[in-house]
Every structure is written in structure tokens, then in C-alpha cells.
PDB file of N, CA and C in Angstrom:
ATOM      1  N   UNK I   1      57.485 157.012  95.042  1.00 59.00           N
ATOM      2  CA  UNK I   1      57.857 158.400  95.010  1.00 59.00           C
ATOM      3  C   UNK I   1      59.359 158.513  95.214  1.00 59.00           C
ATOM      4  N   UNK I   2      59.977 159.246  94.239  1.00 64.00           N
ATOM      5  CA  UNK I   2      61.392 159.326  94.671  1.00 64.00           C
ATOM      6  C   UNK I   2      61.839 160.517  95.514  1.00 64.00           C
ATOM      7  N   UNK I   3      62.494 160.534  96.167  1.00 77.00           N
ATOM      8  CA  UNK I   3      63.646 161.075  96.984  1.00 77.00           C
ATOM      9  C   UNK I   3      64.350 162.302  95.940  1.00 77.00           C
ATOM     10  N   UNK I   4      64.045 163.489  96.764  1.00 74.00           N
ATOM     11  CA  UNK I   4      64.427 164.869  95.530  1.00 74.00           C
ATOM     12  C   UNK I   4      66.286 164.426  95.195  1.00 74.00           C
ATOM     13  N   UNK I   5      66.974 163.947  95.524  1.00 75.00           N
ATOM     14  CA  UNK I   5      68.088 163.487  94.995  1.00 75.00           C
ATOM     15  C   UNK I   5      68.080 163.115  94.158  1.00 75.00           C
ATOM     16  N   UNK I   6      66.954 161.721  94.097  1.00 78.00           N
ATOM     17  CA  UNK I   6      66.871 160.625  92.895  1.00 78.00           C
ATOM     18  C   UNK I   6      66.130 161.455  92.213  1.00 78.00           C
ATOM     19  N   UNK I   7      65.543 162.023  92.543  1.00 78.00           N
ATOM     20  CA  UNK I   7      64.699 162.877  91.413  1.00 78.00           C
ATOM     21  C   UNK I   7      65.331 163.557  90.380  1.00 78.00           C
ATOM     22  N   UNK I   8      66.272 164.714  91.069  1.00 78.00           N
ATOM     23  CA  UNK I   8      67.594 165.507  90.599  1.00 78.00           C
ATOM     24  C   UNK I   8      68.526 164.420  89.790  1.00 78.00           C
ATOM     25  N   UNK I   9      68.932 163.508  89.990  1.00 79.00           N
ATOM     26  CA  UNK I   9      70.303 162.924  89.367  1.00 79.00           C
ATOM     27  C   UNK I   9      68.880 161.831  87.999  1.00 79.00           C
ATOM     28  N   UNK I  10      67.779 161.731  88.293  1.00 81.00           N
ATOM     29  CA  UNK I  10      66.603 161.351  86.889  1.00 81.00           C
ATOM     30  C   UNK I  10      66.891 162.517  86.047  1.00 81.00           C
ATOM     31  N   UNK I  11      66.811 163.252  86.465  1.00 81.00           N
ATOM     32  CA  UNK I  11      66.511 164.222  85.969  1.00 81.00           C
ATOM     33  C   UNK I  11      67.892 165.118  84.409  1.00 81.00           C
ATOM     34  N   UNK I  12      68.342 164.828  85.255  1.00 81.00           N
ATOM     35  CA  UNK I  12      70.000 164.880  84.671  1.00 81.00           C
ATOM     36  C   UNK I  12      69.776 163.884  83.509  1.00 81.00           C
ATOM     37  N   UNK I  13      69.996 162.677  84.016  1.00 80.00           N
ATOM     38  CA  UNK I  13      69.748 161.158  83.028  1.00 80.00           C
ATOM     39  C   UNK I  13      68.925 161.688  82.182  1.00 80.00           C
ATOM     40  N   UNK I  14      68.046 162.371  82.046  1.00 82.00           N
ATOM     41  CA  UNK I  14      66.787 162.590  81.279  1.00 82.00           C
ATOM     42  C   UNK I  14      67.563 163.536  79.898  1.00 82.00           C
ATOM     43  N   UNK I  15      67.672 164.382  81.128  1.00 81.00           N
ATOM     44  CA  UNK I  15      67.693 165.977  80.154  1.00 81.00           C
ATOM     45  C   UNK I  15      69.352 165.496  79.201  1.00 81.00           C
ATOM     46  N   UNK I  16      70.482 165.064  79.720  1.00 82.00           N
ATOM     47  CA  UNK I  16      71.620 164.498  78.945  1.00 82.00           C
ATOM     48  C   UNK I  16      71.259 163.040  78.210  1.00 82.00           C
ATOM     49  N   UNK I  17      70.159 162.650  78.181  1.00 82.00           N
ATOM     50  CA  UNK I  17      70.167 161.609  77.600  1.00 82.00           C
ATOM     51  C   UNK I  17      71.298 160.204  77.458  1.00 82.00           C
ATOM     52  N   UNK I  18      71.577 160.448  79.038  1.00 81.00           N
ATOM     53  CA  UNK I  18      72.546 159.180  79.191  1.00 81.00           C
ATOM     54  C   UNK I  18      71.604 157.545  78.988  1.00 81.00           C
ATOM     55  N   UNK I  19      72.385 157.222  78.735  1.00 81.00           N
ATOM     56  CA  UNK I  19      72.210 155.517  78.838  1.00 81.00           C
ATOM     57  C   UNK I  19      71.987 154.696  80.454  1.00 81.00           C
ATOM     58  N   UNK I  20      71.085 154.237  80.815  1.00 76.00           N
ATOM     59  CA  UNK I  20      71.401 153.420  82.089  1.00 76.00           C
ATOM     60  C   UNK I  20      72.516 152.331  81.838  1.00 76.00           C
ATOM     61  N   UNK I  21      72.288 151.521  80.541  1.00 78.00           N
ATOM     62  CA  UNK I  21      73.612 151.061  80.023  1.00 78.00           C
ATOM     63  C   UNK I  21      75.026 150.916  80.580  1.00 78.00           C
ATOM     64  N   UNK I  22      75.222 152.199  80.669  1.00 78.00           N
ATOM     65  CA  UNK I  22      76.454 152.856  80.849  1.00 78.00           C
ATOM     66  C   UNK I  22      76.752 152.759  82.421  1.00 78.00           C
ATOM     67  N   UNK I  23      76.001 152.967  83.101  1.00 78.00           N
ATOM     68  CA  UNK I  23      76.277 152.760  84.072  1.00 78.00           C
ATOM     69  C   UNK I  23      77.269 151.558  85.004  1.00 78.00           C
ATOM     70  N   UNK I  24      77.783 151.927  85.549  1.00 78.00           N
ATOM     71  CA  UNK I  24      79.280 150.821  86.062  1.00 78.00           C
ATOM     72  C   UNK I  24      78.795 149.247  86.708  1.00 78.00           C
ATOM     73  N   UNK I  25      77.311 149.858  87.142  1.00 77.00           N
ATOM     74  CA  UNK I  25      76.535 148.226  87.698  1.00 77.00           C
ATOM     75  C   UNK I  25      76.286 147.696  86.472  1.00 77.00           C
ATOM     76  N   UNK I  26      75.903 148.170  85.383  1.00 81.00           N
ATOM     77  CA  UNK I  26      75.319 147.479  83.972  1.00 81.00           C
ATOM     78  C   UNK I  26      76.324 146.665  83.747  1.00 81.00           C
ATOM     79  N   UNK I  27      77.925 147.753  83.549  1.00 81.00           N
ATOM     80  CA  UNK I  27      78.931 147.313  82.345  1.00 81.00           C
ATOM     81  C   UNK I  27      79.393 146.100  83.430  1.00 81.00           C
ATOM     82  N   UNK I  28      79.325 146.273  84.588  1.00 84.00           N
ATOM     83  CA  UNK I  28      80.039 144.813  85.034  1.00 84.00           C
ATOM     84  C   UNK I  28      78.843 143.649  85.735  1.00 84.00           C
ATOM     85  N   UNK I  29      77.807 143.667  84.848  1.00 83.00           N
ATOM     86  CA  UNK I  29      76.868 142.576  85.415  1.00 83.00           C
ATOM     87  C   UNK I  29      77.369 141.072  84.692  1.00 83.00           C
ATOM     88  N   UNK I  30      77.882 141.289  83.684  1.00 84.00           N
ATOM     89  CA  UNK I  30      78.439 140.121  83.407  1.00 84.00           C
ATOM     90  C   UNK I  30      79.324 139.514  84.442  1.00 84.00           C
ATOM     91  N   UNK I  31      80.301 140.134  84.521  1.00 84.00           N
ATOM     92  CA  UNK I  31      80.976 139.208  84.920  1.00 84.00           C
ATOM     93  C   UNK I  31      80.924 138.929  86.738  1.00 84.00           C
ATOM     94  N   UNK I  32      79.939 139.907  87.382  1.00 82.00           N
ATOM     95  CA  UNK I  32      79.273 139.653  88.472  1.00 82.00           C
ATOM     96  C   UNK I  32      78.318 138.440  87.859  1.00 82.00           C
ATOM     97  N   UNK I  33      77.660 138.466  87.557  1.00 83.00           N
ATOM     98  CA  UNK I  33      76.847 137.295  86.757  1.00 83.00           C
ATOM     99  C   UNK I  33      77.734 136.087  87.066  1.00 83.00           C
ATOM    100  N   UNK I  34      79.232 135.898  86.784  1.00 86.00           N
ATOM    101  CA  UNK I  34      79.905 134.802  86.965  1.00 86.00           C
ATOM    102  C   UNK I  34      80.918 134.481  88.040  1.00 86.00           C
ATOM    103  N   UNK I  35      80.877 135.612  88.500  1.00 86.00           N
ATOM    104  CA  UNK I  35      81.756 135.275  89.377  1.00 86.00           C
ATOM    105  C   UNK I  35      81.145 135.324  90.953  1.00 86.00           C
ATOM    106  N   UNK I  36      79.890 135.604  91.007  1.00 84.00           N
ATOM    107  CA  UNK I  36      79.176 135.960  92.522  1.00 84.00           C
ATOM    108  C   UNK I  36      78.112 134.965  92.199  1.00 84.00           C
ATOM    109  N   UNK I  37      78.506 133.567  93.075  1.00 82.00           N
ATOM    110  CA  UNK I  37      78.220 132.557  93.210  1.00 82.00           C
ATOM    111  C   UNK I  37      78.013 131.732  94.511  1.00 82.00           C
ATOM    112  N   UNK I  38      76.686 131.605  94.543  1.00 83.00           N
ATOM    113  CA  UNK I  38      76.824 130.464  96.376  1.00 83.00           C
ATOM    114  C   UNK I  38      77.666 129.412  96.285  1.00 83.00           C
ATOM    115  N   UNK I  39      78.770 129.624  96.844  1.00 80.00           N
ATOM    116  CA  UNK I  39      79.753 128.547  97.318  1.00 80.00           C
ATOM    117  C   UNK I  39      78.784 126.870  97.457  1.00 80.00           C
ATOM    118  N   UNK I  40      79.431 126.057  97.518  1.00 80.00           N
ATOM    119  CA  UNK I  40      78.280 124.645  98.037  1.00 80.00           C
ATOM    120  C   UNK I  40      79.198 124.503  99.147  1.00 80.00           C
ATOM    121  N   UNK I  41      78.274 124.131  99.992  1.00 86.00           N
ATOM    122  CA  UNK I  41      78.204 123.691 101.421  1.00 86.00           C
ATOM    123  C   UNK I  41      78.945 122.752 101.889  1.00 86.00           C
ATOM    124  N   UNK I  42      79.288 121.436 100.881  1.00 90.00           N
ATOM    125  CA  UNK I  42      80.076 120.726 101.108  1.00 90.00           C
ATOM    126  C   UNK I  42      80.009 119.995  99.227  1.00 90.00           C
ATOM    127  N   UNK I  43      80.428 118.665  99.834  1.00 90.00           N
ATOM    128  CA  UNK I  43      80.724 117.876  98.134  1.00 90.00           C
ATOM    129  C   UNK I  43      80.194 116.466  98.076  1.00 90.00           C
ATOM    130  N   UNK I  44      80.363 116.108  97.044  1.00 90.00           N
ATOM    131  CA  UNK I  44      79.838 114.356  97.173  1.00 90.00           C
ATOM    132  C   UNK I  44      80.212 114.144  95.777  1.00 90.00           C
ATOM    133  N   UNK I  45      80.775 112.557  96.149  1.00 93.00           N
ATOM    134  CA  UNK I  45      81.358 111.950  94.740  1.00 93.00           C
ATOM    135  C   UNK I  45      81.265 110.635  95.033  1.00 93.00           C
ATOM    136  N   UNK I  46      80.179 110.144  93.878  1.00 92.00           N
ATOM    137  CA  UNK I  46      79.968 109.031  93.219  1.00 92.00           C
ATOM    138  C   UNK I  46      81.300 107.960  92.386  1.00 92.00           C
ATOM    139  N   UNK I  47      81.268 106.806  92.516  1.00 91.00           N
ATOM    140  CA  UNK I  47      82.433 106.462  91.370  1.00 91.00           C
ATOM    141  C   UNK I  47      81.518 104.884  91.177  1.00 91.00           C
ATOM    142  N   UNK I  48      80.968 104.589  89.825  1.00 88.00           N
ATOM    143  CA  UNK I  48      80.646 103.722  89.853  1.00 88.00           C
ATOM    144  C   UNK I  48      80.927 102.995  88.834  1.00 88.00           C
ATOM    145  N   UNK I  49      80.625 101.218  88.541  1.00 86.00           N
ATOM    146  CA  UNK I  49      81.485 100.676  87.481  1.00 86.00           C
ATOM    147  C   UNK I  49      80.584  99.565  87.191  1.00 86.00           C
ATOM    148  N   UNK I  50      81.099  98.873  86.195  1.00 82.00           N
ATOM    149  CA  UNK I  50      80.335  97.427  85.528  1.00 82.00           C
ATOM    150  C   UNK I  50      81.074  96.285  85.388  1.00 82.00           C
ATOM    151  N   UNK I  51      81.860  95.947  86.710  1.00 83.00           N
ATOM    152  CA  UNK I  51      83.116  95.352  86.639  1.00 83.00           C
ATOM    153  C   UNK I  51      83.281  94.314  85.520  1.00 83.00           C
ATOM    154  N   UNK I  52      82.183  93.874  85.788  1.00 84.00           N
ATOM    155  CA  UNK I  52      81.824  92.547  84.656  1.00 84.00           C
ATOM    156  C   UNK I  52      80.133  92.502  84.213  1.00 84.00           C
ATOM    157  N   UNK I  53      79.764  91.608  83.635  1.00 84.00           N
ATOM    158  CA  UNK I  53      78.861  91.596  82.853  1.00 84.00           C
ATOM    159  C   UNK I  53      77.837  91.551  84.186  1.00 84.00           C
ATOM    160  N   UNK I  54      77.844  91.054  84.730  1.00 85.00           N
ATOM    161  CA  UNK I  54      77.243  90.958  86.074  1.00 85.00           C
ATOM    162  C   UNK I  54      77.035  90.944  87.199  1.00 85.00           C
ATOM    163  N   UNK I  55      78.148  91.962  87.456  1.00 88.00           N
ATOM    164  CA  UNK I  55      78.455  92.925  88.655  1.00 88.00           C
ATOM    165  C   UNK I  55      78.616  94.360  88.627  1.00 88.00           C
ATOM    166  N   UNK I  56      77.895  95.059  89.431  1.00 88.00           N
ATOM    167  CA  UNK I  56      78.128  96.459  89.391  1.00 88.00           C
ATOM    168  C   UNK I  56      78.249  96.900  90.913  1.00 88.00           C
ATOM    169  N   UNK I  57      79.690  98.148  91.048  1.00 90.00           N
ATOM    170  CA  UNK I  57      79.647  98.519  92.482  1.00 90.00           C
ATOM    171  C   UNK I  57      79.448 100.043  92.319  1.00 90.00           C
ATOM    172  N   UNK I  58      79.380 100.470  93.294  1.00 91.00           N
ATOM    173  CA  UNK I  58      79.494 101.911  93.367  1.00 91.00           C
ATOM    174  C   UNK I  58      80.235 102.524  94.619  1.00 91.00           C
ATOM    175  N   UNK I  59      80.875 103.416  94.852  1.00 93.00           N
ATOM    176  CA  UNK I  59      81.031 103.804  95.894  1.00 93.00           C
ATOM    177  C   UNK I  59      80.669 105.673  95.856  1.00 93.00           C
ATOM    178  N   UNK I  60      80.427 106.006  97.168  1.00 93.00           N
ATOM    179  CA  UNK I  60      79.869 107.494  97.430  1.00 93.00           C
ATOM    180  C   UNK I  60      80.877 108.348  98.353  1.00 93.00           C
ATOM    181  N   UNK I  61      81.073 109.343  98.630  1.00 94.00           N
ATOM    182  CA  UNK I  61      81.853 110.033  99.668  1.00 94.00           C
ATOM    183  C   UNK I  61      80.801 111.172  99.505  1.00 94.00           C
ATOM    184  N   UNK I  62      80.771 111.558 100.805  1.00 94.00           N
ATOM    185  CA  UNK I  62      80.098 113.096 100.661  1.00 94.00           C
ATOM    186  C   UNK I  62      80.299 114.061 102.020  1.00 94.00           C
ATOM    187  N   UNK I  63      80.173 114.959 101.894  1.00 92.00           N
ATOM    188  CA  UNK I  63      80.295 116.353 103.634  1.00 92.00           C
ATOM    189  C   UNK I  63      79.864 116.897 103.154  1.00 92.00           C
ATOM    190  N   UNK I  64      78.416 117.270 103.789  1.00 85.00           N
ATOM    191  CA  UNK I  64      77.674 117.896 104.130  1.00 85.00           C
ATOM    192  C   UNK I  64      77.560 118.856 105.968  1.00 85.00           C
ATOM    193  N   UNK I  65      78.792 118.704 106.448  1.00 82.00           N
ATOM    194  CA  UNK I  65      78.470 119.139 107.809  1.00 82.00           C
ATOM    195  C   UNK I  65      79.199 118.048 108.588  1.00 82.00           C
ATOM    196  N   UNK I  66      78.477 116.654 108.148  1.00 88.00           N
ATOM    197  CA  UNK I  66      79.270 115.249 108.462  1.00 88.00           C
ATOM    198  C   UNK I  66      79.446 114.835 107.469  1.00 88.00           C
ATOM    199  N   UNK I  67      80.405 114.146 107.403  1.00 90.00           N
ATOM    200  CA  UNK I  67      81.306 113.035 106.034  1.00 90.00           C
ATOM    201  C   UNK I  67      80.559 111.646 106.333  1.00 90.00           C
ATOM    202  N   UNK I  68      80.021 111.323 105.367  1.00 92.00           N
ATOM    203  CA  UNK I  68      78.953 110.006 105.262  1.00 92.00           C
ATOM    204  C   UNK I  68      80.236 109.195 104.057  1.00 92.00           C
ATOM    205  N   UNK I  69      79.446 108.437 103.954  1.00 93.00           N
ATOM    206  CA  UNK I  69      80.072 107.337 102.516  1.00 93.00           C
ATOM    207  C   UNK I  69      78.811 105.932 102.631  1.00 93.00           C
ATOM    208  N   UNK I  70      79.445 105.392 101.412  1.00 92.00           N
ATOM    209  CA  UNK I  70      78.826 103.821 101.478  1.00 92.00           C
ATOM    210  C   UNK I  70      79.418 102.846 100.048  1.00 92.00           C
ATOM    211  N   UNK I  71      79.043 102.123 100.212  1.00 91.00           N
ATOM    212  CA  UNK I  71      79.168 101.075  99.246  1.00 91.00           C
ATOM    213  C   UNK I  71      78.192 100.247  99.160  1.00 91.00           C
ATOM    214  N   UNK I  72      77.969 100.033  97.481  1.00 91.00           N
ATOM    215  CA  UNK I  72      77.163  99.271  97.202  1.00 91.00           C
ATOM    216  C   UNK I  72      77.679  98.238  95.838  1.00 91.00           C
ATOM    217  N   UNK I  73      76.828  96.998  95.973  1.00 87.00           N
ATOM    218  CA  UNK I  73      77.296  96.255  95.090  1.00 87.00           C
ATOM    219  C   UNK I  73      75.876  95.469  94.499  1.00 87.00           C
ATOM    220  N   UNK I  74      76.055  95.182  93.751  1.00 86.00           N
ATOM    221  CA  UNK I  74      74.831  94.163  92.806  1.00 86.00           C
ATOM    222  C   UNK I  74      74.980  92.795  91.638  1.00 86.00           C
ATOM    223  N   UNK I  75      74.790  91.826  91.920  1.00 87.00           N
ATOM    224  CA  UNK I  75      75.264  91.121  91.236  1.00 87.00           C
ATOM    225  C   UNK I  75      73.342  90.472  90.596  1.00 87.00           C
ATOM    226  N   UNK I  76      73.625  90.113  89.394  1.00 83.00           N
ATOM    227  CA  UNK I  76      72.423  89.607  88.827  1.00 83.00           C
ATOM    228  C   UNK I  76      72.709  88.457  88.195  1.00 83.00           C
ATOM    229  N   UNK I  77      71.502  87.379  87.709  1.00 83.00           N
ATOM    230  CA  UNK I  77      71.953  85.957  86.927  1.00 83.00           C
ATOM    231  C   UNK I  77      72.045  86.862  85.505  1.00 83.00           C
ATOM    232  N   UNK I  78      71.285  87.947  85.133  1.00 77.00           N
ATOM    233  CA  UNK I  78      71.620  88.156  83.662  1.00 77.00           C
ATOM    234  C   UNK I  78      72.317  89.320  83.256  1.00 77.00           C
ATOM    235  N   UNK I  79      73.386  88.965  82.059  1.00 79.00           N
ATOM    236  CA  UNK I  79      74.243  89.906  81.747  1.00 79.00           C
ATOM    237  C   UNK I  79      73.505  91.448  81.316  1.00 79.00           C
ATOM    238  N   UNK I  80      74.092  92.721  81.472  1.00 75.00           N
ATOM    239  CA  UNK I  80      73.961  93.940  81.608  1.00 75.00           C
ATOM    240  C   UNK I  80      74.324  94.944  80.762  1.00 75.00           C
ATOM    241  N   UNK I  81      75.621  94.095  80.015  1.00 74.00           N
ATOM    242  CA  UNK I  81      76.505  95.042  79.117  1.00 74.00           C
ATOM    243  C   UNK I  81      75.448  95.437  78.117  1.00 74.00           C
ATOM    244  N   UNK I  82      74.068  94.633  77.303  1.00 72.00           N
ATOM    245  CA  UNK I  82      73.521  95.308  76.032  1.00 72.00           C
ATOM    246  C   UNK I  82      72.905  96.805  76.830  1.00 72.00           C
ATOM    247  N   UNK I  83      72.008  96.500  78.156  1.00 66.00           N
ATOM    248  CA  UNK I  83      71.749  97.675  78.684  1.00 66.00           C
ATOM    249  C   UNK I  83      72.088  99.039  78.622  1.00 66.00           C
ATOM    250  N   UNK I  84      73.750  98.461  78.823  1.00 68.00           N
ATOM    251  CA  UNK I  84      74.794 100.135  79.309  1.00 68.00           C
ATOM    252  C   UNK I  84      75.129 100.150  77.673  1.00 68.00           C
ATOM    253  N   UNK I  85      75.350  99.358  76.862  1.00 72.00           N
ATOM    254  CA  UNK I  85      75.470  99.675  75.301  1.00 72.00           C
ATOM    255  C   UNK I  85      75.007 100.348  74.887  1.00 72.00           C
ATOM    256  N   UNK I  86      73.190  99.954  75.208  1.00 68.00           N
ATOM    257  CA  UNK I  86      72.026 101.508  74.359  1.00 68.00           C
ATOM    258  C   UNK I  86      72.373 102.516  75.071  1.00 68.00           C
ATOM    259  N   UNK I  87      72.762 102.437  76.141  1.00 64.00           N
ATOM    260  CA  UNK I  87      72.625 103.819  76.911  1.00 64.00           C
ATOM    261  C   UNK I  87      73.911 105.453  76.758  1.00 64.00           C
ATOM    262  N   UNK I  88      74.692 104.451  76.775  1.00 60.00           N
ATOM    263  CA  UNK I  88      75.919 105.114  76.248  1.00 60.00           C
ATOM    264  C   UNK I  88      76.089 105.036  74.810  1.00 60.00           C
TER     265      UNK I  88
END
């Protein structure tokens, strides 16, 4: 049930045959759309590589609240490069 205000200013909309369209929340939903955004909380970045045919490292950084990290490394007896070839 609306509120005799909302009723009154429907009512108007009705009888002038305005557009909701038109309205100033419509015309700027775009770019509210892009610009009203949840911030992130913190960040994290990956950097990883194929140094050679049979080594791969990675390293991580991230804050979340606390700043973590790590490193990792992998070495195998068999080469890798056809792998990352199909893949890329």
C-alpha cells in the first residue's frame, strides 16, 4: 500500500505520462553500475616461471589483514616445455 505522497507524485507520473527512465537514479545507473564497487580487502600476487625445462618456481605475496608469502619450487626427471606449449 502506498503512502498518499507516493500515491500523489504516481499519480502525476501517470496522468503526465512521464518516463521512470528519466528519472536521475535511472540516467546515472550506469555509471553507478561502475563506479560503486567493494573495494578488496587486501591483495595477492602470484609470479611464476619455467626456468628451465625442468624447473618451475613460484613465488606468492598476499594481505589479507596479515601479509603471508611463500615459495615454491619443483624440479622433475621429465622435461615440461611440450606441456606449457599446448597450453599456451
Amino acid at each position: 500500500m502506498l503512502e498518499f505522497m507516493d500515491f500523489v507524485q504516481q499519480s502525476f507520473y501517470n496522468a503526465s505520462r512521464w518516463s521512470h527512465e528519466n528519472n536521475y537514479t535511472n540516467l546515472t545507473a550506469t555509471s553507478r553500475a561502475l563506479l560503486d564497487f567493494d573495494t578488496p580487502r587486501g591483495f595477492r600476487v602470484d609470479i611464476s616461471s619455467l626456468s628451465s625445462p625442468n624447473f618451475a618456481t613460484s613465488y606468492a605475496l598476499g594481505s589479507v589483514g596479515l601479509v603471508n608469502g611463500s615459495l615454491s619450487y619443483l624440479y622433475t626427471s621429465l622435461p615440461l616445455t611440450k606441456a606449457f606449449e599446448q597450453a599456451g
